[in-house]
Coordinates of C-alpha atoms and ligand atoms in Angstrom, one line a residue:
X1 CA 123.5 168.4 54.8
X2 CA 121.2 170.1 57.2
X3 CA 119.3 168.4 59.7
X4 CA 115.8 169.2 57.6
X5 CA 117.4 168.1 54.1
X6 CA 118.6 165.1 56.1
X7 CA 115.4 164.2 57.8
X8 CA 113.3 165.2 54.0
X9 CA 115.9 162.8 52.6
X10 CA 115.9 160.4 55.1
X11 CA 111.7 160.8 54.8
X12 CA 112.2 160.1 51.2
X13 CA 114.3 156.9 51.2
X14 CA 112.0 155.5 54.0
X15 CA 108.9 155.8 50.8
X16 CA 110.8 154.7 48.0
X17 CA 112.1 151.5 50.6
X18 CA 108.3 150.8 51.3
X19 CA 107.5 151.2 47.9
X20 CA 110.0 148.6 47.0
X21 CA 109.5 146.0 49.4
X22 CA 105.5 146.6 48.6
X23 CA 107.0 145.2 44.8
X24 CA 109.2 142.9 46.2
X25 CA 106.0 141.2 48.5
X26 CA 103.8 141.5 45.4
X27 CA 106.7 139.7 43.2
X28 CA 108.3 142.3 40.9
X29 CA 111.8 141.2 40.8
X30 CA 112.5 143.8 38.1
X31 CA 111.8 147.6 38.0
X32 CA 113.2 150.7 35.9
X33 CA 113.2 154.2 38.1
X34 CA 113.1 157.7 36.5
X35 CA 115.9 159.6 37.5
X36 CA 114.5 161.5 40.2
X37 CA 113.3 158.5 42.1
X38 CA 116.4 156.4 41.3
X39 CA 118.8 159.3 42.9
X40 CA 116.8 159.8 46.3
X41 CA 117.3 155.7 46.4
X42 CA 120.7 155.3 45.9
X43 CA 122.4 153.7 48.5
X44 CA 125.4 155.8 50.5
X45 CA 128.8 154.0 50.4
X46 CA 128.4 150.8 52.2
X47 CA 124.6 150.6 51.8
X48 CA 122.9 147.9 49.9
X49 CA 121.3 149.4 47.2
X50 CA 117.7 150.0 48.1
X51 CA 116.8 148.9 43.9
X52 CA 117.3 145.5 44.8
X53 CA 114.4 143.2 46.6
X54 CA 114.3 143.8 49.8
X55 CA 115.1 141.2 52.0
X56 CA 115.5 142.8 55.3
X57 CA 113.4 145.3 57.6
X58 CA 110.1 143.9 55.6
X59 CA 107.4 146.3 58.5
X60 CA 103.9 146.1 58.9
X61 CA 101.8 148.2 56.4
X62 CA 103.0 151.5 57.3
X63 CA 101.4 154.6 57.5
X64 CA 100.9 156.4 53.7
X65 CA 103.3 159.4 54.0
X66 CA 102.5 163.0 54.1
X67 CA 104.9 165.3 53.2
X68 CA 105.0 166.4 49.9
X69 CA 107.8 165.4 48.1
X70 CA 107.1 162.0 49.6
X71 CA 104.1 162.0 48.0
X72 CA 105.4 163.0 44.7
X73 CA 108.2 160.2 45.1
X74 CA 105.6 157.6 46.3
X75 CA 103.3 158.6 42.9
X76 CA 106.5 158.5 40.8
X77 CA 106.9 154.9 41.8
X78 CA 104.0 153.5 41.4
X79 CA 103.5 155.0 38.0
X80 CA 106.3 153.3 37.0
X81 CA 105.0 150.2 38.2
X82 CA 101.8 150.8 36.2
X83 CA 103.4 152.1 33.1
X84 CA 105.6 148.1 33.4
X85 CA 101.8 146.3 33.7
X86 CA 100.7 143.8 32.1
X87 CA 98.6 141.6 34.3
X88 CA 95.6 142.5 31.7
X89 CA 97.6 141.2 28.4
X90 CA 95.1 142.7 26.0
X91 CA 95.2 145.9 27.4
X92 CA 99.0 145.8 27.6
X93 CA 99.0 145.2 23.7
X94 CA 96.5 147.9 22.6
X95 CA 97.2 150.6 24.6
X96 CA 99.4 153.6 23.6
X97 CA 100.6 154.0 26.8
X98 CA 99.3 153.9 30.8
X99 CA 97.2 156.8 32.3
X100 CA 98.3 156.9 35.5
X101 CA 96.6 160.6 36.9
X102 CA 97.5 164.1 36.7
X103 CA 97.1 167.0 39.1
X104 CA 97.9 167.9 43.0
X105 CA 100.1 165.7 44.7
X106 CA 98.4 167.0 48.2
X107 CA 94.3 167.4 47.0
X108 CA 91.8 168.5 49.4
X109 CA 89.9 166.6 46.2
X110 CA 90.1 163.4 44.0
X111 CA 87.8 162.9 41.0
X112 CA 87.9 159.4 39.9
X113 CA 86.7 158.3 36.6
X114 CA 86.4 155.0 34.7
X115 CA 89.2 154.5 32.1
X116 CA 90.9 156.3 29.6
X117 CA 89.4 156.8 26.3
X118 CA 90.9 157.4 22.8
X119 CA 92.2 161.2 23.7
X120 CA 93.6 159.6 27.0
X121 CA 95.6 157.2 25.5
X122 CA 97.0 159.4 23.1
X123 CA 98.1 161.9 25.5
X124 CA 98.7 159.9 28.7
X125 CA 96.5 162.2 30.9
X126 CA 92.9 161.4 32.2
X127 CA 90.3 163.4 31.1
X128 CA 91.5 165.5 28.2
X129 CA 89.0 164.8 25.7
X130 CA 85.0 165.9 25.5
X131 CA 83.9 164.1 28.8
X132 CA 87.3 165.8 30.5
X133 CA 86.3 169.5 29.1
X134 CA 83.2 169.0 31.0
X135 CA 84.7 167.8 33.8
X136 CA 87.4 170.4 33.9
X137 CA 83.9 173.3 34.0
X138 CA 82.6 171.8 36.5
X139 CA 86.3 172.1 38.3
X140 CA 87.0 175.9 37.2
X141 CA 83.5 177.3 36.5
X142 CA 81.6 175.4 39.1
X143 CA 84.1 175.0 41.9
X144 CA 86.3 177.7 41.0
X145 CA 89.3 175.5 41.7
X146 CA 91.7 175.1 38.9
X147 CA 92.2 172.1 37.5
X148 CA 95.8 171.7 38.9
X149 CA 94.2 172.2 42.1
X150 CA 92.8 168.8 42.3
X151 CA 94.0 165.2 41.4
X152 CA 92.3 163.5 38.5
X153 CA 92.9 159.6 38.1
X154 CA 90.6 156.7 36.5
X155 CA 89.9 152.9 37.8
X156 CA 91.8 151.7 35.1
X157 CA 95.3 152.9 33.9
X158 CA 94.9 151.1 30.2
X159 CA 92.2 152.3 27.4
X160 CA 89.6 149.1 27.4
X161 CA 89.5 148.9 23.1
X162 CA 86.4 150.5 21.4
X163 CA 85.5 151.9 25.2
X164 CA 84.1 149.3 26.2
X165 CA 83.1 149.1 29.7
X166 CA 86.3 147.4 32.3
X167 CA 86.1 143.3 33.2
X168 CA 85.9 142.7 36.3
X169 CA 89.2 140.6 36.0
X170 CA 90.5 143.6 34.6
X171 CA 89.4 145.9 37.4
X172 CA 91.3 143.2 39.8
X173 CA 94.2 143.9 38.2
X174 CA 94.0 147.3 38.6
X175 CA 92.8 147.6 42.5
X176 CA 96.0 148.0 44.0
X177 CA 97.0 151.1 42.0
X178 CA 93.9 152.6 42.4
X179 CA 94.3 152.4 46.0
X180 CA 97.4 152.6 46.7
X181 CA 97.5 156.0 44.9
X182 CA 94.8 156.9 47.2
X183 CA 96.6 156.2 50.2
X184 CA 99.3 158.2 48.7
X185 CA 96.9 160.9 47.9
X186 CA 94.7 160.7 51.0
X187 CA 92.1 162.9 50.0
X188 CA 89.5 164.7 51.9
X189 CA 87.0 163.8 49.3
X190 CA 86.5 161.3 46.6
X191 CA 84.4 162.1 43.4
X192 CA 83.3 158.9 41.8
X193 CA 82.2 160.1 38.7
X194 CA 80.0 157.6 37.3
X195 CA 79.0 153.5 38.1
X196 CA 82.3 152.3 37.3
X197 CA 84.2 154.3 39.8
X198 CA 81.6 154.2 42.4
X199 CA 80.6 150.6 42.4
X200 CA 84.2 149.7 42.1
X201 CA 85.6 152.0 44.4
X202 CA 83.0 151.2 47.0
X203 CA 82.4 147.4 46.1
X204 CA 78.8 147.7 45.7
X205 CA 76.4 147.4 43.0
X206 CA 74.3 150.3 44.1
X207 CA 73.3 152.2 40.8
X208 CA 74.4 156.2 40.7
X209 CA 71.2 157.5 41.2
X210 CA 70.7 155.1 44.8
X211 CA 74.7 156.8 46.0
X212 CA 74.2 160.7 44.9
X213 CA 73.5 163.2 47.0
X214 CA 75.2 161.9 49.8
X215 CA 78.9 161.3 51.5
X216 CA 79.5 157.6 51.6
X217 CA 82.9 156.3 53.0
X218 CA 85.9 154.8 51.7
X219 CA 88.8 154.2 54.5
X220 CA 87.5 157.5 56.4
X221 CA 87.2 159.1 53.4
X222 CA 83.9 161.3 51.8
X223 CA 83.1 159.9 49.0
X224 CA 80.7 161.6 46.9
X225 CA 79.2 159.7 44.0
X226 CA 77.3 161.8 41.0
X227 CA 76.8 160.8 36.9
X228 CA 80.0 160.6 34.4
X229 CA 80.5 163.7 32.7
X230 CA 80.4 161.4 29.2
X231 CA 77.1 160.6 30.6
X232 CA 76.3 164.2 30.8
X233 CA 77.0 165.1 27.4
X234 CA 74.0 162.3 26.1
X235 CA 71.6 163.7 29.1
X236 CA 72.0 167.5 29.7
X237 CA 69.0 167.3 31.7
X238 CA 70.6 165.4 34.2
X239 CA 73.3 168.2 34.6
X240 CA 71.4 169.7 37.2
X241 CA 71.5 166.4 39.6
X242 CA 75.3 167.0 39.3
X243 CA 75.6 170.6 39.6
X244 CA 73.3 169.9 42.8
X245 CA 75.9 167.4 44.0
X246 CA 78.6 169.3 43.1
X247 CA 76.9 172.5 45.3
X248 CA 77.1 170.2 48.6
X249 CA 80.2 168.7 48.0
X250 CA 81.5 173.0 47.9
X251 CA 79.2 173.6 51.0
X252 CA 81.3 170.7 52.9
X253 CA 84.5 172.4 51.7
X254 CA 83.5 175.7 52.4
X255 CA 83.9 176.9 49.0
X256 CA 80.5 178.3 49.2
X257 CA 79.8 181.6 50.6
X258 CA 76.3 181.8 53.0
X259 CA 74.9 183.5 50.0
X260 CA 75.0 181.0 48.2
X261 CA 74.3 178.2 50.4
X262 CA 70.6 180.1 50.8
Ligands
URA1 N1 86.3 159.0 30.8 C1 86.9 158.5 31.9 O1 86.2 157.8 32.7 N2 88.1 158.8 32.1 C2 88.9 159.5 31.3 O2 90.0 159.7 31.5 C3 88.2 160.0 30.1 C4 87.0 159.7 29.9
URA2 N1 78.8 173.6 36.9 C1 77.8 173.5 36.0 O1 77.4 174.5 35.3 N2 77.2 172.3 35.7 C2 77.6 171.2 36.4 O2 77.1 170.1 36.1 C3 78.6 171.3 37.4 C4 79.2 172.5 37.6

């Protein structure tokens, strides 16, 4: 091995540890890897296997990691985690499956919505049904990103039944995946699309229309807070509030030519 592949692996085993011990300190005792994730952890001969609890080395909250394939390690973890959930037992029951997020493992740009709907619990990807068309225009035809550009997730991982808005408790239960797949992610910018993701996100009660227009912060982050595209659909007058938002969220990007900024 080279010393790059050995530093990239080294890298690599150093994220799925963390992720571990994370488990370990928040009591999972039992965990399933995909493949990919299971290989890059496997111990060398006369390791302990790093699948195990960890007992030893437990650090101080380290730093999120930044290279790519950490990233993509760290994410595959933690989905697995949240695809083995069930804190909220009702939602563990009805759902299909988790939605854990889709997109960029290194976005300049997270939108973050409120839960999965019918569509999204079908297909196991946020966003895919009439609210996520929207969103993906105002991605591609507003931004002129793609959609794979940026990394799409929700508050909650499991489909509330009938829609109905999250609990509280049930938001709880959902923080640390949220977040930590932010840390992962560490964004430039946040999109809080809606009350749900905002208020939760930014633990306020602030209503949409008090938080748009503006960056707020979350951990240094920008966080810019505009209506849900499902909310859009019902009031297409208010599209223009959000395409306004949208507009300085590009100008802070610089994805907006001084032409267009005039
Ligand atoms: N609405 C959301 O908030 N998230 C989805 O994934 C779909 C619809
Ligand atoms: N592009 C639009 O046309 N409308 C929006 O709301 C956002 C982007």
């Amino acid at each position: 091995m080279d010393a790059s592949s050995a530093a990239a692996s080294l890298r690599l085993r150093k994220v799925v540890r963390q992720r571990l011990e994370s488990l370990h300190r928040a009591g999972v005792t039992h965990l399933v890897l995909p493949e990919a994730a299971a290989s890059a952890a496997a111990p060398r001969p006369g390791e302990a296997a790093a699948s195990a609890p960890v007992e030893r080395e437990v650090a101080p909250a380290p730093a999120p990691p930044s290279a790519g394939e950490d990233r993509v390690a760290a994410l595959r973890v933690l989905q697995q985690e949240v695809a083995a959930c069930t804190r909220c037992a009702a939602l563990a029951g009805s759902r299909t499956q988790t939605v854990f997020g889709v997109g960029n493992p290194n976005p300049r740009v997270v939108f973050m919505g409120e839960a999965p709907g019918f569509d999204e619990d079908k297909k196991g990807e946020p966003f895919v049904g009439a609210a996520g068309q929207l969103l993906t225009k105002i991605i591609e035809n507003g931004m002129g990103l793609k959609r794979d550009d940026v990394y799409i997730l929700n508050t909650l991982k499991c489909r509330p039944p009938n829609n109905r808005n999250p609990a509280p408790d049930e938001v709880e239960n959902c923080r640390g995946f949220f977040e930590q797949q932010l840390d992962i992610l560490r964004p430039e910018y946040i999109v809080c699309l809606g009350a749900v993701a905002a208020q939760n996100l930014l633990q306020t009660k602030l209503s949409v229309g008090k938080m748009r227009g503006r960056f707020l912060d979350y951990r240094g982050v920008k966080v810019l807070v505009t209506y849900h595209p499902a909310y859009l659909l019902r009031a297409p007058e208010e599209k223009r509030k959000t395409w306004e938002d949208i507009q300085f969220l590009m100008r802070d990007m610089g994805l907006m030519s001084d032409a267009e900024r005039s």
